[in-house]
Coordinates of C-alpha atoms and ligand atoms in Angstrom, one line a residue:
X1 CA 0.0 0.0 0.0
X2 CA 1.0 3.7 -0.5
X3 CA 3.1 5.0 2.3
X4 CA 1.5 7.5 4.5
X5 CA -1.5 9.8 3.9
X6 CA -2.1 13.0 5.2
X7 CA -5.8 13.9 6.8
X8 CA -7.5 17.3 6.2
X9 CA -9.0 19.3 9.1
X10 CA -12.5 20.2 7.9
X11 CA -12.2 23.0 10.7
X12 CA -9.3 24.7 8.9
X13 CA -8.5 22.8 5.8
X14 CA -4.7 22.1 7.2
X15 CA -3.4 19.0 7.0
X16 CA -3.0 17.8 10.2
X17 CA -2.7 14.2 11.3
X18 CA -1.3 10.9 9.1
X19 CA -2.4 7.7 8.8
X20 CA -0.2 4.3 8.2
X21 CA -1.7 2.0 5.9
X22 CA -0.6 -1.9 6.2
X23 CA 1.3 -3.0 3.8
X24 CA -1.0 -6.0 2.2
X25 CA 1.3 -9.0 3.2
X26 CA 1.0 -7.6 6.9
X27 CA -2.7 -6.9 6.3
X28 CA -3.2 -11.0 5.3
X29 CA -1.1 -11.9 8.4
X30 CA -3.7 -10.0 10.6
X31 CA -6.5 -11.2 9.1
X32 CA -5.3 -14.5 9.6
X33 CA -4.9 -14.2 12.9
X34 CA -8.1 -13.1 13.4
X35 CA -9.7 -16.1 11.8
X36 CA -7.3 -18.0 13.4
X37 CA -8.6 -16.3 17.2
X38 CA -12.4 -16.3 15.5
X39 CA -12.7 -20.5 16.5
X40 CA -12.3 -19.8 20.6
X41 CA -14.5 -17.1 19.6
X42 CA -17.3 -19.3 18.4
X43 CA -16.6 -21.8 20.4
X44 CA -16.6 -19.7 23.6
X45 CA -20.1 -19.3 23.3
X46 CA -22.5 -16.5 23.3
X47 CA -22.5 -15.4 27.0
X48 CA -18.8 -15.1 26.7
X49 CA -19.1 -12.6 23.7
X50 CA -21.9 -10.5 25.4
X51 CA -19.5 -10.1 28.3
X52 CA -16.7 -9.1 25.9
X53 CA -19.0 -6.5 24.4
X54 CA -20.2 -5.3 27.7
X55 CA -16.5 -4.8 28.6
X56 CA -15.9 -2.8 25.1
X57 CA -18.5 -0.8 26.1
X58 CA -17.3 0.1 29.5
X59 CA -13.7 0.5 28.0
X60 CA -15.4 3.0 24.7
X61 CA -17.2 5.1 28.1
X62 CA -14.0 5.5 29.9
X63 CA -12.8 7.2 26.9
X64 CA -15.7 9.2 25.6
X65 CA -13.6 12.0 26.1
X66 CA -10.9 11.4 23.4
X67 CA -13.4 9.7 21.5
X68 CA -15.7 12.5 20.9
X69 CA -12.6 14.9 20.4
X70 CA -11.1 12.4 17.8
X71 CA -14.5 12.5 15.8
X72 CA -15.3 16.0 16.2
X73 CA -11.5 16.8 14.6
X74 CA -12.9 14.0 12.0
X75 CA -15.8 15.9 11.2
X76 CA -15.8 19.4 12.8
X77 CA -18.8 18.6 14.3
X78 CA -19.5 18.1 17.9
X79 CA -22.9 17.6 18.7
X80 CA -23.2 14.6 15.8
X81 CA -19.7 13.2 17.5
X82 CA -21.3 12.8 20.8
X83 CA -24.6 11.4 19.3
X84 CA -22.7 8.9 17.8
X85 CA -20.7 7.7 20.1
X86 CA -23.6 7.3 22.6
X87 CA -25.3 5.8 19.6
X88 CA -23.0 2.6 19.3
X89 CA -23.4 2.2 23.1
X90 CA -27.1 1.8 22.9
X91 CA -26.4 -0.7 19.7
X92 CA -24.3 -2.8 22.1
X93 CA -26.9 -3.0 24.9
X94 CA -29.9 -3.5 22.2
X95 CA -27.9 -6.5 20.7
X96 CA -26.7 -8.0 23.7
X97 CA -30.5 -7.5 24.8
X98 CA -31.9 -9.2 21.5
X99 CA -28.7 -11.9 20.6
X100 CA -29.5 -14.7 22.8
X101 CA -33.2 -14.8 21.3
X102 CA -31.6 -14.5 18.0
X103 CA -29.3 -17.0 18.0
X104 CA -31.2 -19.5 19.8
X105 CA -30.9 -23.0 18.0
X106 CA -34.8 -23.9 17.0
X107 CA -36.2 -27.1 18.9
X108 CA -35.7 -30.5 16.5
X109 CA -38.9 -30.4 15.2
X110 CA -41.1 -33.0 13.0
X111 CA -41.0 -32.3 9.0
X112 CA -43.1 -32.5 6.8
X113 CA -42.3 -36.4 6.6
X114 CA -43.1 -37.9 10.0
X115 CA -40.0 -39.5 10.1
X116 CA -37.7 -37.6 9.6
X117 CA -36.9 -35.1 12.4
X118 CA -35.7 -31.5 10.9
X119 CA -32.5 -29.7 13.5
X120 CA -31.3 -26.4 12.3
X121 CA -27.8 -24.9 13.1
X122 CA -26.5 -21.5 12.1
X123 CA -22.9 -21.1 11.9
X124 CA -21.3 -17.7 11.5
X125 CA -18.8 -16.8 9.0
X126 CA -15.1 -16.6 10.2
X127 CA -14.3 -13.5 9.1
X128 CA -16.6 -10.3 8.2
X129 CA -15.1 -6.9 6.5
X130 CA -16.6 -3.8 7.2
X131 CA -15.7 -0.8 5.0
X132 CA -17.2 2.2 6.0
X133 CA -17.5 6.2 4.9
X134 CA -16.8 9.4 6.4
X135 CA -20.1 11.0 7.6
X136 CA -20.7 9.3 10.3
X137 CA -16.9 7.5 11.3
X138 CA -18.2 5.8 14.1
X139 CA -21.7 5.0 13.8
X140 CA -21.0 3.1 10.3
X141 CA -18.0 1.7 11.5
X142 CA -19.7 -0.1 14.3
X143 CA -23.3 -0.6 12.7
X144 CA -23.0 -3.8 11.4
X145 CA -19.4 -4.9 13.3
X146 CA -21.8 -5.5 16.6
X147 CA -24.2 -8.3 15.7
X148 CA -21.5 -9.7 12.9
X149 CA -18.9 -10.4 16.8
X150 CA -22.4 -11.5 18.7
X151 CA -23.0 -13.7 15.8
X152 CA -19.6 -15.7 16.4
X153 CA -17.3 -13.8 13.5
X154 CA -14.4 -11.5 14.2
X155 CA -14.1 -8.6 12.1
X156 CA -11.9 -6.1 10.5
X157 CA -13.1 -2.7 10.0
X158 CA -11.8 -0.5 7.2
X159 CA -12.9 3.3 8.0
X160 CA -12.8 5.8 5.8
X161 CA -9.2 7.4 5.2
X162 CA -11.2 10.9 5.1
X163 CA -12.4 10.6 9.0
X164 CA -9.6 8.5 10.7
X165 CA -8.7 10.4 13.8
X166 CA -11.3 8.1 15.7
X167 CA -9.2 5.1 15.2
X168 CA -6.3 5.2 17.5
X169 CA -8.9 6.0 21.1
X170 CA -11.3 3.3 19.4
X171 CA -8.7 0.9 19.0
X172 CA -7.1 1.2 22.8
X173 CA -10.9 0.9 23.6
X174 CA -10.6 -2.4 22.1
X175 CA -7.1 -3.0 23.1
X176 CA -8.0 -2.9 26.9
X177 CA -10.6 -6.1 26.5
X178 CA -8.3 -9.2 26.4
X179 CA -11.7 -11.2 25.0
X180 CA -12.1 -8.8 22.0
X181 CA -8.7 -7.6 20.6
X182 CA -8.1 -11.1 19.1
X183 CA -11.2 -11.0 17.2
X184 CA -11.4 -7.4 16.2
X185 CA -9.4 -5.0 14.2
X186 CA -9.8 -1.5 13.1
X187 CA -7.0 -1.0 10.2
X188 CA -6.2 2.8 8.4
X189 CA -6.4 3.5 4.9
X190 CA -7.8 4.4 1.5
X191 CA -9.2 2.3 -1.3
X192 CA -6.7 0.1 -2.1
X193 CA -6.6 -1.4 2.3
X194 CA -10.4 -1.7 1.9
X195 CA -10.0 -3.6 -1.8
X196 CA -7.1 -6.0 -0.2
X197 CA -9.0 -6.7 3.0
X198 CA -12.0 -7.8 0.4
X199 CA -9.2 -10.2 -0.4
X200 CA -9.4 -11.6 3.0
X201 CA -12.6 -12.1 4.0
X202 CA -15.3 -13.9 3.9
X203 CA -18.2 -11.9 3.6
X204 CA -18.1 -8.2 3.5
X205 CA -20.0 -5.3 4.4
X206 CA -20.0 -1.9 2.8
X207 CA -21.2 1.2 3.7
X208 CA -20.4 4.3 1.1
X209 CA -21.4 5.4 -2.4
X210 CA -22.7 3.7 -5.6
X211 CA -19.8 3.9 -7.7
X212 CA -17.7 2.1 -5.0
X213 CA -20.6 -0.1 -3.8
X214 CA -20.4 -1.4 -7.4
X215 CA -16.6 -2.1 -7.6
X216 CA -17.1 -3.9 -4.1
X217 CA -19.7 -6.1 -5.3
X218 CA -17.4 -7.2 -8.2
X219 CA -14.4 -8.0 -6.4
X220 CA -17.1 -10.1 -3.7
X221 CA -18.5 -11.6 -6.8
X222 CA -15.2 -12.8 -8.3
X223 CA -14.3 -13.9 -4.6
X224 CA -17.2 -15.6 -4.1
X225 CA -18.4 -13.8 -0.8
X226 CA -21.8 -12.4 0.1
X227 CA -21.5 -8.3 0.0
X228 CA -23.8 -6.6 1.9
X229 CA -24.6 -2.7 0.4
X230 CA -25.4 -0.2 1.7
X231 CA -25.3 2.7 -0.4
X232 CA -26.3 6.4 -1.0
X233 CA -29.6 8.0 -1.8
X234 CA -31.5 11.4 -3.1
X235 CA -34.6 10.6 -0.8
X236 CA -37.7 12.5 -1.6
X237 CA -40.6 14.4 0.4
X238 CA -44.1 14.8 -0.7
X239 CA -45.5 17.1 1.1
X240 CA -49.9 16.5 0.3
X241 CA -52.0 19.4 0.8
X242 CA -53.4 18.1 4.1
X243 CA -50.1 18.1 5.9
X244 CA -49.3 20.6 8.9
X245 CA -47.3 22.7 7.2
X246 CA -45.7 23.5 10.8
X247 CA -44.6 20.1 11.4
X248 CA -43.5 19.0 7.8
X249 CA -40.9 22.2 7.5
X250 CA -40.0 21.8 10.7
X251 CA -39.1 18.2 10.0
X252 CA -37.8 18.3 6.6
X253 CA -35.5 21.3 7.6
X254 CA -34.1 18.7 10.0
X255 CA -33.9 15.8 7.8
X256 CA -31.9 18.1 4.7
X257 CA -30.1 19.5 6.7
X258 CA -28.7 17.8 9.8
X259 CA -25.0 16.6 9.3
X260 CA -24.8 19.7 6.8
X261 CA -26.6 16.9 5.0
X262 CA -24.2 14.4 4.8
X263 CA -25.9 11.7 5.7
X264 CA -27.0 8.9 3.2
X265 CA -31.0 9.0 4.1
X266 CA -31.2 13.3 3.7
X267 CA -34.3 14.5 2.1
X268 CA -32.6 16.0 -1.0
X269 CA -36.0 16.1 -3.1
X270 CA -39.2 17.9 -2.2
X271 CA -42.4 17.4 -3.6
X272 CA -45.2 20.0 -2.2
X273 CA -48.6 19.9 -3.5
X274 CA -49.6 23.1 -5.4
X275 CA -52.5 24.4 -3.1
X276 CA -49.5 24.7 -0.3
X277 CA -46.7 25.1 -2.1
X278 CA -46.5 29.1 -1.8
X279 CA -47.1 28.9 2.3
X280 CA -44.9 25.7 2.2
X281 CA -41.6 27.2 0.9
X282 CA -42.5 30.4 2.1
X283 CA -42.3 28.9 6.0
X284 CA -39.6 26.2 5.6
X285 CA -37.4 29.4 3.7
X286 CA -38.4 31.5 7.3
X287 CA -37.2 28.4 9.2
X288 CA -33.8 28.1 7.4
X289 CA -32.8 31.0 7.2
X290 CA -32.6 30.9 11.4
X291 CA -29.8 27.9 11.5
X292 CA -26.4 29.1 12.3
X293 CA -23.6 27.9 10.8
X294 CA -21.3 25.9 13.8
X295 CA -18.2 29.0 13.3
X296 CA -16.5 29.9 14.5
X297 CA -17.2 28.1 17.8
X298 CA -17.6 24.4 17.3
X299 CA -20.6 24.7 20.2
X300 CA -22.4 27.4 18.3
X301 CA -25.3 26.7 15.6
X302 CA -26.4 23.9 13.9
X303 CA -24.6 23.2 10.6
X304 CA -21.2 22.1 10.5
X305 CA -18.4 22.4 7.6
X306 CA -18.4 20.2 4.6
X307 CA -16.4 17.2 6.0
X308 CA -14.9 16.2 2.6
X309 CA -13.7 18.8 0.2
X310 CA -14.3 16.4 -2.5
X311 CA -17.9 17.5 -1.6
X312 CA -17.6 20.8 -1.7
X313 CA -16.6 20.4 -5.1
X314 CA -19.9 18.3 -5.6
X315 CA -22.5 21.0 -3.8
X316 CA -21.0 23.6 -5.9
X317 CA -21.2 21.9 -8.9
X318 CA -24.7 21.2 -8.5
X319 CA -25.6 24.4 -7.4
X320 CA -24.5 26.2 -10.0
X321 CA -25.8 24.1 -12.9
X322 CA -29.2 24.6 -10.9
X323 CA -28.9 28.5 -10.6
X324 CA -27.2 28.8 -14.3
X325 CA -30.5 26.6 -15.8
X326 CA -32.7 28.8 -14.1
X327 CA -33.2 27.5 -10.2
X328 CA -34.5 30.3 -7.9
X329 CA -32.1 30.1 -4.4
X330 CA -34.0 31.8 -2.0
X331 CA -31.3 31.3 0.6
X332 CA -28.0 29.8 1.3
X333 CA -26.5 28.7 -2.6
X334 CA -22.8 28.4 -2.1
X335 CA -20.3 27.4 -0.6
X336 CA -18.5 29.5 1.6
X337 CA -14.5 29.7 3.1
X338 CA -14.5 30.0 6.5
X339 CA -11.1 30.3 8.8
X340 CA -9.9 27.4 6.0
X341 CA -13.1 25.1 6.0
X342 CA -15.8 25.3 3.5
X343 CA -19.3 25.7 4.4
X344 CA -23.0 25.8 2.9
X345 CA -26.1 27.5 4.5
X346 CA -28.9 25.1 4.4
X347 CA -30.6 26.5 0.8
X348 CA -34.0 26.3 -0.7
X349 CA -34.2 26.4 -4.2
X350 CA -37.4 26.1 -6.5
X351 CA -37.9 26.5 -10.4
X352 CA -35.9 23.0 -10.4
X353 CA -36.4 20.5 -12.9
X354 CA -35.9 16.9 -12.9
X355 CA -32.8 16.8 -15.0
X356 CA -31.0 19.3 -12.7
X357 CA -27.9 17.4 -11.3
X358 CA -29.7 18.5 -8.1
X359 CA -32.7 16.3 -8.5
X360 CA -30.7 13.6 -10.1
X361 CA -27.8 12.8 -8.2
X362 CA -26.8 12.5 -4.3
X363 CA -25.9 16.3 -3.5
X364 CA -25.1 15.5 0.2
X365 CA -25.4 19.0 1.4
X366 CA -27.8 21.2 2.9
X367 CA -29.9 22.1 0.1
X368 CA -33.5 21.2 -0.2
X369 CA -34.9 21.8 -4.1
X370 CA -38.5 22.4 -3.6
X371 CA -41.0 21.2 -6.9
X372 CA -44.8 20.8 -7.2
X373 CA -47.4 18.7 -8.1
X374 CA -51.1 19.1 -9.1
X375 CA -52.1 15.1 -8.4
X376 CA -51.2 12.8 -5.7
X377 CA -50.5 10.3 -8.8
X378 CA -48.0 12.9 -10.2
X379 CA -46.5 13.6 -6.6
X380 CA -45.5 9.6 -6.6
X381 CA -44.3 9.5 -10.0
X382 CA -42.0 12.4 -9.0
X383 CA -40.7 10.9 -6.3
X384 CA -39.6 7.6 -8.0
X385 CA -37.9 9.1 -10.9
X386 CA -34.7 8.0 -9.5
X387 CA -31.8 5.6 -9.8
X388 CA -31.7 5.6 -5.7
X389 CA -34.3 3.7 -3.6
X390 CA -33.2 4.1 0.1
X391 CA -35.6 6.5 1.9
X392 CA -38.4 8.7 2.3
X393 CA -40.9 10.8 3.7
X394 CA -44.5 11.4 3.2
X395 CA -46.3 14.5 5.1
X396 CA -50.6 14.2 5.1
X397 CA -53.5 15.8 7.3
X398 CA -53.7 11.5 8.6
X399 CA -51.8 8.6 8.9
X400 CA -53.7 6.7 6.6
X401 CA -53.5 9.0 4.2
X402 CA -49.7 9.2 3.7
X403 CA -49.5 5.5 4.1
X404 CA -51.3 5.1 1.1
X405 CA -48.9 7.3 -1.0
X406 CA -45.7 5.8 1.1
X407 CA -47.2 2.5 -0.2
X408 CA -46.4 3.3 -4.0
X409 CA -42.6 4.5 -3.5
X410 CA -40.0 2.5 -4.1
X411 CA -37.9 2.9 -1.0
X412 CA -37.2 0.9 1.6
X413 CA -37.7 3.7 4.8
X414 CA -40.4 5.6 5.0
X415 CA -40.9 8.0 7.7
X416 CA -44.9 8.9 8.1
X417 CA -44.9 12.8 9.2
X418 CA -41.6 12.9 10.0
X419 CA -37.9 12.5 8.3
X420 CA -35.2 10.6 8.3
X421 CA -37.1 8.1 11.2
X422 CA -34.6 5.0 10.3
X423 CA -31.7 7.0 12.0
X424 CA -33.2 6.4 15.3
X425 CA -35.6 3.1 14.8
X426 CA -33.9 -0.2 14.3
X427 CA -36.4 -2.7 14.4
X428 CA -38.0 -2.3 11.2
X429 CA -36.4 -4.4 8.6
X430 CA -36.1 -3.0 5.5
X431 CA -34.5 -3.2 2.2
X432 CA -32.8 -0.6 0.2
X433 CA -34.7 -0.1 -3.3
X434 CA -32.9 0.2 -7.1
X435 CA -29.4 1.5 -6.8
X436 CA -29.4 2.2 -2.7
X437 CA -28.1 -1.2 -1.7
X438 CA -28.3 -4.9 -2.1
X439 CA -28.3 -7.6 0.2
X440 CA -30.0 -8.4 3.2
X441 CA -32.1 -6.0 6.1
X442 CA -29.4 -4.1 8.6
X443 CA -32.4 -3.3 10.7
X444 CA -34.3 -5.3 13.0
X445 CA -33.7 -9.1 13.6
X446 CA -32.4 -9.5 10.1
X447 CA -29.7 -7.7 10.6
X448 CA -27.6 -10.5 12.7
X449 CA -29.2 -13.8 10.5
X450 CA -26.5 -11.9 7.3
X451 CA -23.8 -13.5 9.3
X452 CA -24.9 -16.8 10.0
X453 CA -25.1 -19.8 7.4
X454 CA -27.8 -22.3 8.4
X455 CA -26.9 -26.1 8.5
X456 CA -30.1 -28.6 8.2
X457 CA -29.9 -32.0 9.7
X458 CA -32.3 -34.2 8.2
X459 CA -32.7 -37.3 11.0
X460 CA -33.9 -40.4 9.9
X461 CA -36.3 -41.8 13.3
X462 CA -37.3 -44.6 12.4
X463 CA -35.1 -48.2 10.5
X464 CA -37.8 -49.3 7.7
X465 CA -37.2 -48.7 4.7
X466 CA -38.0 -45.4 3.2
X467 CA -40.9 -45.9 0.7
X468 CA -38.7 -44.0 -1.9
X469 CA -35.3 -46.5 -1.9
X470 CA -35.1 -48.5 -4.2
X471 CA -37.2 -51.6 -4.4
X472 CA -34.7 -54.4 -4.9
X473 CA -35.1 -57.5 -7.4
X474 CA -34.9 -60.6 -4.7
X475 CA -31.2 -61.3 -4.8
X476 CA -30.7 -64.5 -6.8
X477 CA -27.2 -66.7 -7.4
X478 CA -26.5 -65.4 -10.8
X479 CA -26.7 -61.8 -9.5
X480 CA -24.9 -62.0 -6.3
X481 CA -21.4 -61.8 -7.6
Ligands
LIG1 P1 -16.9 6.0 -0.8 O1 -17.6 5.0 -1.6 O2 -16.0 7.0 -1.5 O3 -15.9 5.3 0.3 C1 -16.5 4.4 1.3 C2 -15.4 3.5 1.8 O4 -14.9 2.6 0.7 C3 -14.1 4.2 2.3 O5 -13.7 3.6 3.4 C4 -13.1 4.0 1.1 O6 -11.8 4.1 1.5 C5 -13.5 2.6 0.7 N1 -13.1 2.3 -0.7 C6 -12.9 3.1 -1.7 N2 -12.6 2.4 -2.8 C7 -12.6 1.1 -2.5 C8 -12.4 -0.2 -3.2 N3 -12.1 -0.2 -4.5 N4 -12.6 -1.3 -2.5 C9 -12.9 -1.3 -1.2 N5 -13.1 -0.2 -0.5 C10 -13.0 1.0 -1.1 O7 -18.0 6.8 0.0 P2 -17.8 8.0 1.0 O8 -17.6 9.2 0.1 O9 -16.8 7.7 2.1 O10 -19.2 8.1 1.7 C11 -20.3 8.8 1.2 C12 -21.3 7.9 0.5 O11 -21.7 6.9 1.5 C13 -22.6 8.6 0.1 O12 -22.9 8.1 -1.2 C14 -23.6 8.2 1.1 O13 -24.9 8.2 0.7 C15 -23.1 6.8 1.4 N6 -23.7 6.3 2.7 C16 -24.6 5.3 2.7 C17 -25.2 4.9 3.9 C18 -26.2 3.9 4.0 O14 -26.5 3.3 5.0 N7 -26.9 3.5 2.9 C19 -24.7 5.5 5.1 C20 -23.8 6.5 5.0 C21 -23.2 6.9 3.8

């Protein structure tokens, strides 16, 4: 691998920290070891791995500290660091809660012939990959690592080489549990770490954009591993005419913008029926225009820097194209340089069309490009004129209502008078639609059963015959020999 690589402050755009990646021969040689360390694992049994994970989580509490100040350098955010890091500690409990349910073996049971008895066994797979992205460093990092270690497997855990600072406290965290540093690894570096640890594992799971998602899945194909996806989005509103108008600004404000809207499941399209539409944009333009950007004091305001300047580049792009084709901005619409970072006021924008780059493509910013619709038929086609199926939001004067319309979109999240719901709810399983993902449910029980193999033992009870064998001429002399 390429020697080291320097790591950009969003704060101030300097580059300062470096990370080491493994060279790929000592990369293997970990790997193996875990794999090697993954059979005590497994064979230590589940009670032994919830204690190892309880221990983690005292060990990650006792350095929330450096933690949160790692990821906050990481991202330049400090409220989202803190959320996350308390995040992963309730996706510990919840799975240590939930894995021995989980994981129980079914009773032998009868099948569907009376003699033969049917035993199920899942076994996990040795050794899981997690690659993961920069917007949320922890979270991601840790989403799916949990119930893959409860499950039996020991992991390595590629981050992104954008957000790395997190790493070095996470990795004493783990360190300090004898049970778990065997088993787990968090290893720095770009695209070519995460590409060599595919090499290594045996299933793997993914967490970043299309393009990527899609070069994964070939190198999982070609390896013959099951690759998990999880990949970005350019979720859509609709906004009916019964909605609170109150409510649905003050909640798609939230779910745009939040993160500086880096986050895969933003609401980056916004449908509002016509008869609201004026009051609609009129109020959710009000409410927007009071978020503060967090500058200079990381503890004021609400919207961070742009994390990655590759994004920067990305938000610009597509607001220009929007404003040079005719798009209204009725706040926000650039990206500004701030003490070295670069920054973006959460925008409103209408007089957008559908084959804007901003209602096309994944913006990950805070801008929210407002259209309307005359039918509720129209609204829906609107929404699923995309390549990206992750998730959504439907705003209506009843439940009902927006469930019927949530109904016809092709997404797998759907947050009922509200945005961006899945962040916070992990029981419902759900899949992600056209080019937001492939593979199994992350949420709910799902989420653990992606990395286990079931084994079926077929047990003959009884010694007669089965009426399908062969029914045997009588031996004779001539056909004995
Ligand atoms: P990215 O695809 O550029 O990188 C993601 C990870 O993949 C990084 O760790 C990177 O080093 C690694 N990588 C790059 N090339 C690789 C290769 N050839 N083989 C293996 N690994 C490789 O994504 P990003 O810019 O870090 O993250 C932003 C994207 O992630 C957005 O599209 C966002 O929507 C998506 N995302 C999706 C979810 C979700 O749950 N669906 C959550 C968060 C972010």
């Amino acid at each position: 691998m390429a020697g080291p690589i320097g790591v950009r402050n969003p704060r101030t755009g300097m580059v300062d920290y470096w990370i080491e990646p493994p060279e790929r021969d000592r990369l293997a040689e970990r790997c193996d070891r875990l794999r090697t360390a993954q059979l005590d694992w497994q064979a230590g049994g589940l009670e032994q791995r919830i204690e190892a994970l309880q221990r983690w989580k005292q060990s990650l509490l006792a350095r929330k500290q450096k933690l949160v100040q790692a990821l906050t350098a990481d991202t330049g955010r400090r409220t989202e660091s803190a959320l996350e890091l308390d995040s992963v500690i309730s996706s510990i409990d919840r799975w240590c809660r939930l894995a021995p349910q989980l994981l129980a073996e079914p009773e032998p049971k009868s099948s569907a012939i009376p003699f033969i008895r049917l035993q199920q066994q899942s076994v996990p797979y040795a050794l899981v990959g997690v690659i993961s992205p920069w917007n949320f460093p922890l979270l991601l990092s840790a989403i799916d690592t949990i119930p893959a270690l409860l499950a039996g497997c020991a992991v390595v855990v590629k981050p992104s080489e954008i957000a790395p600072r997190f790493i070095k406290p996470l990795s004493e965290a783990i360190a300090a549990v004898p049970q778990l540093r065997d088993v787990l690894a968090y290893v720095e570096g770009a695209g070519d770490t995460g590409a060599a640890a595919i090499d290594c594992v045996d299933l793997v799971c993914f967490t970043g954009s299309v393009a990527t998602g899609r070069t994964v899945a070939e190198a999982a194909t070609k390896r013959f591993i099951p690759a998990f996806l999880e990949l970005g989005g350019k979720d859509p509103a609709i906004v009916l005419a019964s909605a609170n108008l109150e409510l649905a600004t003050s909640a798609i404000l939230w779910g745009s913008t939040v993160n500086t809207g880096q986050s895969c499941l933003s609401l980056e399209r916004i449908y509002a029926a016509d008869a609201i539409f004026e009051p609609f944009v009129a109020m959710l333009v009000q409410k927007a225009k009071r978020l503060q950007l967090t500058y200079p004091s990381v503890d004021s305001g609400q919207i961070g820097p742009i994390i990655a300047e590759k994004q920067a580049a990305t938000i610009a792009a597509h607001l220009d194209e929007a404003a040079a084709k005719g798009a209204v901005v009725h706040c926000g619409g650039a990206i500004e340089a701030l003490g070295g970072g670069l920054w973006c006021r959460p925008t409103v924008l209408t007089q957008v069309e559908r084959s804007m780059k901003v209602m096309a493509e994944e913006t990950f910013g805070p801008i929210m490009p407002v259209m309307s619709f005359s039918t509720v038929e129209e609204g829906v086609a609107l929404a699923n004129d995309t390549n990206y199926g992750l998730s959504a939001a439907v705003f209506a004067g009843s439940d009902a209502e927006a469930l019927e319309v949530a109904r016809r979109i092709d997404a797998g999240g759907i947050s009922i008078n509200d945005a961006a719901l899945t962040a916070f709810i992990y029981e419902g399983e759900k899949n992600a639609f056209k080019g937001s993902g492939l593979g199994g449910s992350r949420m709910g029980p799902a989420a653990i059963a992606r990395f286990m193999r079931k084994k079926a033992f077929l047990v003959k009870t009884n010694s007669a015959p089965d009426p399908w064998w062969f029914d045997l001429p009588k031996a004779t002399d001539d056909m004995s020999d």
